[in-house]
JSON list of C-alpha atoms in Angstrom, two decimals:
[
{"chain": "O", "resi": 21, "resn": "UNK", "atom": "CA", "xyz": [0.17, -0.30, -0.37]},
{"chain": "O", "resi": 22, "resn": "UNK", "atom": "CA", "xyz": [1.42, 3.29, -0.91]},
{"chain": "O", "resi": 23, "resn": "UNK", "atom": "CA", "xyz": [1.63, 6.13, 1.69]},
{"chain": "O", "resi": 24, "resn": "UNK", "atom": "CA", "xyz": [1.31, 9.76, 0.34]},
{"chain": "O", "resi": 25, "resn": "UNK", "atom": "CA", "xyz": [5.03, 10.46, 0.50]},
{"chain": "O", "resi": 26, "resn": "UNK", "atom": "CA", "xyz": [5.47, 7.79, -2.19]},
{"chain": "O", "resi": 27, "resn": "UNK", "atom": "CA", "xyz": [2.26, 8.32, -4.56]},
{"chain": "O", "resi": 28, "resn": "UNK", "atom": "CA", "xyz": [3.63, 12.53, -4.10]},
{"chain": "O", "resi": 29, "resn": "UNK", "atom": "CA", "xyz": [7.25, 11.00, -5.51]},
{"chain": "O", "resi": 30, "resn": "UNK", "atom": "CA", "xyz": [5.90, 8.70, -8.24]},
{"chain": "O", "resi": 31, "resn": "UNK", "atom": "CA", "xyz": [3.83, 11.68, -9.68]},
{"chain": "O", "resi": 32, "resn": "UNK", "atom": "CA", "xyz": [6.29, 14.06, -9.80]},
{"chain": "O", "resi": 33, "resn": "UNK", "atom": "CA", "xyz": [9.44, 11.89, -11.10]},
{"chain": "O", "resi": 34, "resn": "UNK", "atom": "CA", "xyz": [8.35, 11.46, -14.37]},
{"chain": "O", "resi": 35, "resn": "UNK", "atom": "CA", "xyz": [7.33, 15.26, -14.76]},
{"chain": "O", "resi": 36, "resn": "UNK", "atom": "CA", "xyz": [11.07, 16.09, -13.23]},
{"chain": "O", "resi": 37, "resn": "UNK", "atom": "CA", "xyz": [12.69, 13.23, -15.48]},
{"chain": "O", "resi": 38, "resn": "UNK", "atom": "CA", "xyz": [10.50, 13.97, -18.62]},
{"chain": "O", "resi": 39, "resn": "UNK", "atom": "CA", "xyz": [9.80, 17.53, -18.77]},
{"chain": "O", "resi": 40, "resn": "UNK", "atom": "CA", "xyz": [11.47, 19.51, -16.82]},
{"chain": "O", "resi": 41, "resn": "UNK", "atom": "CA", "xyz": [15.09, 18.78, -16.81]},
{"chain": "O", "resi": 42, "resn": "UNK", "atom": "CA", "xyz": [15.36, 18.32, -20.54]},
{"chain": "O", "resi": 43, "resn": "UNK", "atom": "CA", "xyz": [14.12, 21.90, -21.12]},
{"chain": "O", "resi": 44, "resn": "UNK", "atom": "CA", "xyz": [16.84, 22.65, -18.20]},
{"chain": "O", "resi": 45, "resn": "UNK", "atom": "CA", "xyz": [19.50, 21.10, -19.87]},
{"chain": "O", "resi": 46, "resn": "UNK", "atom": "CA", "xyz": [18.74, 23.50, -23.19]},
{"chain": "O", "resi": 47, "resn": "UNK", "atom": "CA", "xyz": [18.68, 26.53, -21.05]},
{"chain": "O", "resi": 48, "resn": "UNK", "atom": "CA", "xyz": [21.06, 28.65, -18.43]},
{"chain": "O", "resi": 49, "resn": "UNK", "atom": "CA", "xyz": [19.38, 27.01, -16.19]},
{"chain": "O", "resi": 50, "resn": "UNK", "atom": "CA", "xyz": [21.09, 25.80, -12.80]},
{"chain": "O", "resi": 51, "resn": "UNK", "atom": "CA", "xyz": [22.57, 21.87, -13.44]},
{"chain": "O", "resi": 52, "resn": "UNK", "atom": "CA", "xyz": [24.10, 19.95, -11.41]},
{"chain": "O", "resi": 53, "resn": "UNK", "atom": "CA", "xyz": [25.91, 17.13, -12.54]},
{"chain": "O", "resi": 54, "resn": "UNK", "atom": "CA", "xyz": [26.95, 14.16, -11.89]},
{"chain": "O", "resi": 55, "resn": "UNK", "atom": "CA", "xyz": [28.59, 10.50, -12.76]},
{"chain": "O", "resi": 56, "resn": "UNK", "atom": "CA", "xyz": [26.18, 8.05, -13.63]},
{"chain": "O", "resi": 57, "resn": "UNK", "atom": "CA", "xyz": [26.50, 4.66, -10.69]},
{"chain": "O", "resi": 58, "resn": "UNK", "atom": "CA", "xyz": [25.66, 2.32, -13.48]},
{"chain": "O", "resi": 59, "resn": "UNK", "atom": "CA", "xyz": [26.32, 3.83, -17.19]},
{"chain": "O", "resi": 60, "resn": "UNK", "atom": "CA", "xyz": [30.04, 5.72, -15.78]},
{"chain": "O", "resi": 61, "resn": "UNK", "atom": "CA", "xyz": [28.31, 8.91, -17.79]},
{"chain": "O", "resi": 62, "resn": "UNK", "atom": "CA", "xyz": [28.35, 12.30, -17.02]},
{"chain": "O", "resi": 63, "resn": "UNK", "atom": "CA", "xyz": [23.86, 12.95, -15.11]},
{"chain": "O", "resi": 64, "resn": "UNK", "atom": "CA", "xyz": [22.54, 16.12, -15.66]},
{"chain": "O", "resi": 65, "resn": "UNK", "atom": "CA", "xyz": [19.58, 17.01, -13.53]},
{"chain": "O", "resi": 66, "resn": "UNK", "atom": "CA", "xyz": [18.17, 20.82, -13.35]},
{"chain": "O", "resi": 67, "resn": "UNK", "atom": "CA", "xyz": [18.39, 22.31, -10.02]},
{"chain": "O", "resi": 68, "resn": "UNK", "atom": "CA", "xyz": [17.89, 25.49, -7.87]},
{"chain": "O", "resi": 69, "resn": "UNK", "atom": "CA", "xyz": [20.14, 26.87, -5.16]},
{"chain": "O", "resi": 70, "resn": "UNK", "atom": "CA", "xyz": [22.03, 29.56, -4.49]},
{"chain": "O", "resi": 71, "resn": "UNK", "atom": "CA", "xyz": [25.98, 29.79, -4.31]},
{"chain": "O", "resi": 72, "resn": "UNK", "atom": "CA", "xyz": [27.47, 31.00, -1.05]},
{"chain": "O", "resi": 73, "resn": "UNK", "atom": "CA", "xyz": [31.11, 31.83, -0.86]},
{"chain": "O", "resi": 74, "resn": "UNK", "atom": "CA", "xyz": [32.70, 28.64, -2.52]},
{"chain": "O", "resi": 75, "resn": "UNK", "atom": "CA", "xyz": [30.35, 26.58, -1.15]},
{"chain": "O", "resi": 76, "resn": "UNK", "atom": "CA", "xyz": [26.75, 26.00, -3.85]},
{"chain": "O", "resi": 77, "resn": "UNK", "atom": "CA", "xyz": [23.53, 24.97, -0.76]},
{"chain": "O", "resi": 78, "resn": "UNK", "atom": "CA", "xyz": [20.93, 23.10, -2.69]},
{"chain": "O", "resi": 79, "resn": "UNK", "atom": "CA", "xyz": [17.76, 20.52, -1.37]},
{"chain": "O", "resi": 80, "resn": "UNK", "atom": "CA", "xyz": [16.78, 17.77, -3.04]},
{"chain": "O", "resi": 81, "resn": "UNK", "atom": "CA", "xyz": [12.85, 17.32, -2.82]},
{"chain": "O", "resi": 82, "resn": "UNK", "atom": "CA", "xyz": [13.17, 13.85, -2.94]},
{"chain": "O", "resi": 83, "resn": "UNK", "atom": "CA", "xyz": [16.31, 13.37, -0.99]},
{"chain": "O", "resi": 84, "resn": "UNK", "atom": "CA", "xyz": [18.07, 9.39, -1.40]},
{"chain": "O", "resi": 85, "resn": "UNK", "atom": "CA", "xyz": [15.01, 8.66, -4.03]},
{"chain": "O", "resi": 86, "resn": "UNK", "atom": "CA", "xyz": [16.58, 10.96, -6.00]},
{"chain": "O", "resi": 87, "resn": "UNK", "atom": "CA", "xyz": [18.40, 9.51, -8.89]},
{"chain": "O", "resi": 88, "resn": "UNK", "atom": "CA", "xyz": [21.00, 12.10, -8.24]},
{"chain": "O", "resi": 89, "resn": "UNK", "atom": "CA", "xyz": [21.19, 11.19, -4.47]},
{"chain": "O", "resi": 90, "resn": "UNK", "atom": "CA", "xyz": [22.14, 8.61, -5.45]},
{"chain": "O", "resi": 91, "resn": "UNK", "atom": "CA", "xyz": [24.37, 8.98, -7.66]},
{"chain": "O", "resi": 92, "resn": "UNK", "atom": "CA", "xyz": [26.31, 11.11, -5.27]},
{"chain": "O", "resi": 93, "resn": "UNK", "atom": "CA", "xyz": [26.49, 8.31, -2.30]},
{"chain": "O", "resi": 94, "resn": "UNK", "atom": "CA", "xyz": [28.29, 6.17, -5.60]},
{"chain": "O", "resi": 95, "resn": "UNK", "atom": "CA", "xyz": [30.17, 9.63, -6.11]},
{"chain": "O", "resi": 96, "resn": "UNK", "atom": "CA", "xyz": [30.39, 12.60, -5.10]},
{"chain": "O", "resi": 97, "resn": "UNK", "atom": "CA", "xyz": [32.38, 14.36, -7.36]},
{"chain": "O", "resi": 98, "resn": "UNK", "atom": "CA", "xyz": [29.81, 16.31, -8.86]},
{"chain": "O", "resi": 99, "resn": "UNK", "atom": "CA", "xyz": [30.15, 19.38, -11.75]},
{"chain": "O", "resi": 100, "resn": "UNK", "atom": "CA", "xyz": [27.09, 22.56, -11.26]},
{"chain": "O", "resi": 101, "resn": "UNK", "atom": "CA", "xyz": [26.67, 25.49, -14.11]},
{"chain": "O", "resi": 102, "resn": "UNK", "atom": "CA", "xyz": [24.86, 28.86, -12.18]},
{"chain": "O", "resi": 103, "resn": "UNK", "atom": "CA", "xyz": [25.77, 31.48, -15.44]},
{"chain": "O", "resi": 104, "resn": "UNK", "atom": "CA", "xyz": [26.88, 29.53, -17.82]},
{"chain": "O", "resi": 105, "resn": "UNK", "atom": "CA", "xyz": [30.15, 28.66, -15.63]},
{"chain": "O", "resi": 106, "resn": "UNK", "atom": "CA", "xyz": [31.03, 25.08, -15.01]},
{"chain": "O", "resi": 107, "resn": "UNK", "atom": "CA", "xyz": [32.97, 24.57, -11.46]},
{"chain": "O", "resi": 108, "resn": "UNK", "atom": "CA", "xyz": [34.05, 21.34, -10.45]},
{"chain": "O", "resi": 109, "resn": "UNK", "atom": "CA", "xyz": [33.46, 20.54, -6.58]},
{"chain": "O", "resi": 110, "resn": "UNK", "atom": "CA", "xyz": [32.89, 17.03, -4.09]},
{"chain": "O", "resi": 111, "resn": "UNK", "atom": "CA", "xyz": [29.11, 16.90, -2.81]},
{"chain": "O", "resi": 112, "resn": "UNK", "atom": "CA", "xyz": [28.04, 16.19, 1.02]},
{"chain": "O", "resi": 113, "resn": "UNK", "atom": "CA", "xyz": [24.97, 15.27, 1.70]},
{"chain": "O", "resi": 114, "resn": "UNK", "atom": "CA", "xyz": [22.80, 16.51, 5.15]},
{"chain": "O", "resi": 115, "resn": "UNK", "atom": "CA", "xyz": [20.68, 14.33, 6.59]},
{"chain": "O", "resi": 116, "resn": "UNK", "atom": "CA", "xyz": [21.41, 16.65, 10.05]},
{"chain": "O", "resi": 117, "resn": "UNK", "atom": "CA", "xyz": [20.48, 19.96, 8.47]},
{"chain": "O", "resi": 118, "resn": "UNK", "atom": "CA", "xyz": [17.05, 21.65, 8.42]},
{"chain": "O", "resi": 119, "resn": "UNK", "atom": "CA", "xyz": [16.44, 21.78, 4.75]},
{"chain": "O", "resi": 120, "resn": "UNK", "atom": "CA", "xyz": [12.92, 24.38, 5.53]},
{"chain": "O", "resi": 121, "resn": "UNK", "atom": "CA", "xyz": [15.58, 26.37, 6.97]},
{"chain": "O", "resi": 122, "resn": "UNK", "atom": "CA", "xyz": [17.88, 25.59, 4.70]},
{"chain": "O", "resi": 123, "resn": "UNK", "atom": "CA", "xyz": [14.85, 26.78, 2.18]},
{"chain": "O", "resi": 124, "resn": "UNK", "atom": "CA", "xyz": [14.71, 29.49, 3.16]},
{"chain": "O", "resi": 125, "resn": "UNK", "atom": "CA", "xyz": [18.21, 31.06, 2.57]},
{"chain": "O", "resi": 126, "resn": "UNK", "atom": "CA", "xyz": [17.78, 29.59, -1.49]},
{"chain": "O", "resi": 127, "resn": "UNK", "atom": "CA", "xyz": [15.99, 31.47, -3.93]},
{"chain": "O", "resi": 128, "resn": "UNK", "atom": "CA", "xyz": [11.85, 31.68, -2.57]},
{"chain": "O", "resi": 129, "resn": "UNK", "atom": "CA", "xyz": [10.38, 30.34, -6.02]},
{"chain": "O", "resi": 130, "resn": "UNK", "atom": "CA", "xyz": [12.49, 26.93, -7.12]},
{"chain": "O", "resi": 131, "resn": "UNK", "atom": "CA", "xyz": [12.54, 26.74, -2.31]},
{"chain": "O", "resi": 132, "resn": "UNK", "atom": "CA", "xyz": [8.54, 26.89, -2.71]},
{"chain": "O", "resi": 133, "resn": "UNK", "atom": "CA", "xyz": [8.98, 24.66, -5.92]},
{"chain": "O", "resi": 134, "resn": "UNK", "atom": "CA", "xyz": [10.66, 22.09, -3.54]},
{"chain": "O", "resi": 135, "resn": "UNK", "atom": "CA", "xyz": [8.62, 22.64, -0.80]},
{"chain": "O", "resi": 136, "resn": "UNK", "atom": "CA", "xyz": [4.98, 22.11, -2.81]},
{"chain": "O", "resi": 137, "resn": "UNK", "atom": "CA", "xyz": [6.44, 19.22, -4.39]},
{"chain": "O", "resi": 138, "resn": "UNK", "atom": "CA", "xyz": [9.43, 16.96, -2.24]},
{"chain": "O", "resi": 139, "resn": "UNK", "atom": "CA", "xyz": [8.99, 13.89, -0.36]},
{"chain": "O", "resi": 140, "resn": "UNK", "atom": "CA", "xyz": [11.70, 13.59, 1.57]},
{"chain": "O", "resi": 141, "resn": "UNK", "atom": "CA", "xyz": [13.96, 17.12, 1.86]},
{"chain": "O", "resi": 142, "resn": "UNK", "atom": "CA", "xyz": [17.56, 16.40, 1.45]},
{"chain": "O", "resi": 143, "resn": "UNK", "atom": "CA", "xyz": [20.02, 19.05, 2.44]},
{"chain": "O", "resi": 144, "resn": "UNK", "atom": "CA", "xyz": [23.26, 18.97, -0.04]},
{"chain": "O", "resi": 145, "resn": "UNK", "atom": "CA", "xyz": [25.96, 21.57, 0.33]},
{"chain": "O", "resi": 146, "resn": "UNK", "atom": "CA", "xyz": [28.56, 21.35, -2.83]},
{"chain": "O", "resi": 147, "resn": "UNK", "atom": "CA", "xyz": [31.86, 22.12, -1.24]},
{"chain": "O", "resi": 148, "resn": "UNK", "atom": "CA", "xyz": [33.54, 23.39, -4.64]},
{"chain": "O", "resi": 149, "resn": "UNK", "atom": "CA", "xyz": [37.76, 23.32, -5.94]}
]
């Protein structure tokens, strides 16, 4: 039996995968590039977040159920594209961080969407090189 969290994730995930991410890859949208844990190929996902110093902060809507989070767990070396510029870094999952409080520090429109669509929020910090 599905709970509401699982149902929400099953509805939102295909929309993101087949609509939001393809559009994001063709636009100047902020992206995170991970290495596929099975394929070894670069995988790009549209994200929202904020650069603070040499760190990029974001909150994953579906936490450890997100493919890009699973890729980070397998290999934390990532690249972040913001403002058309790619930067390499190391992603750190922060399960003890308060993602709702963190969203208050991130861009408002994206944060509202993450809160509305998210099922299992997880804060991620990318320490940029």
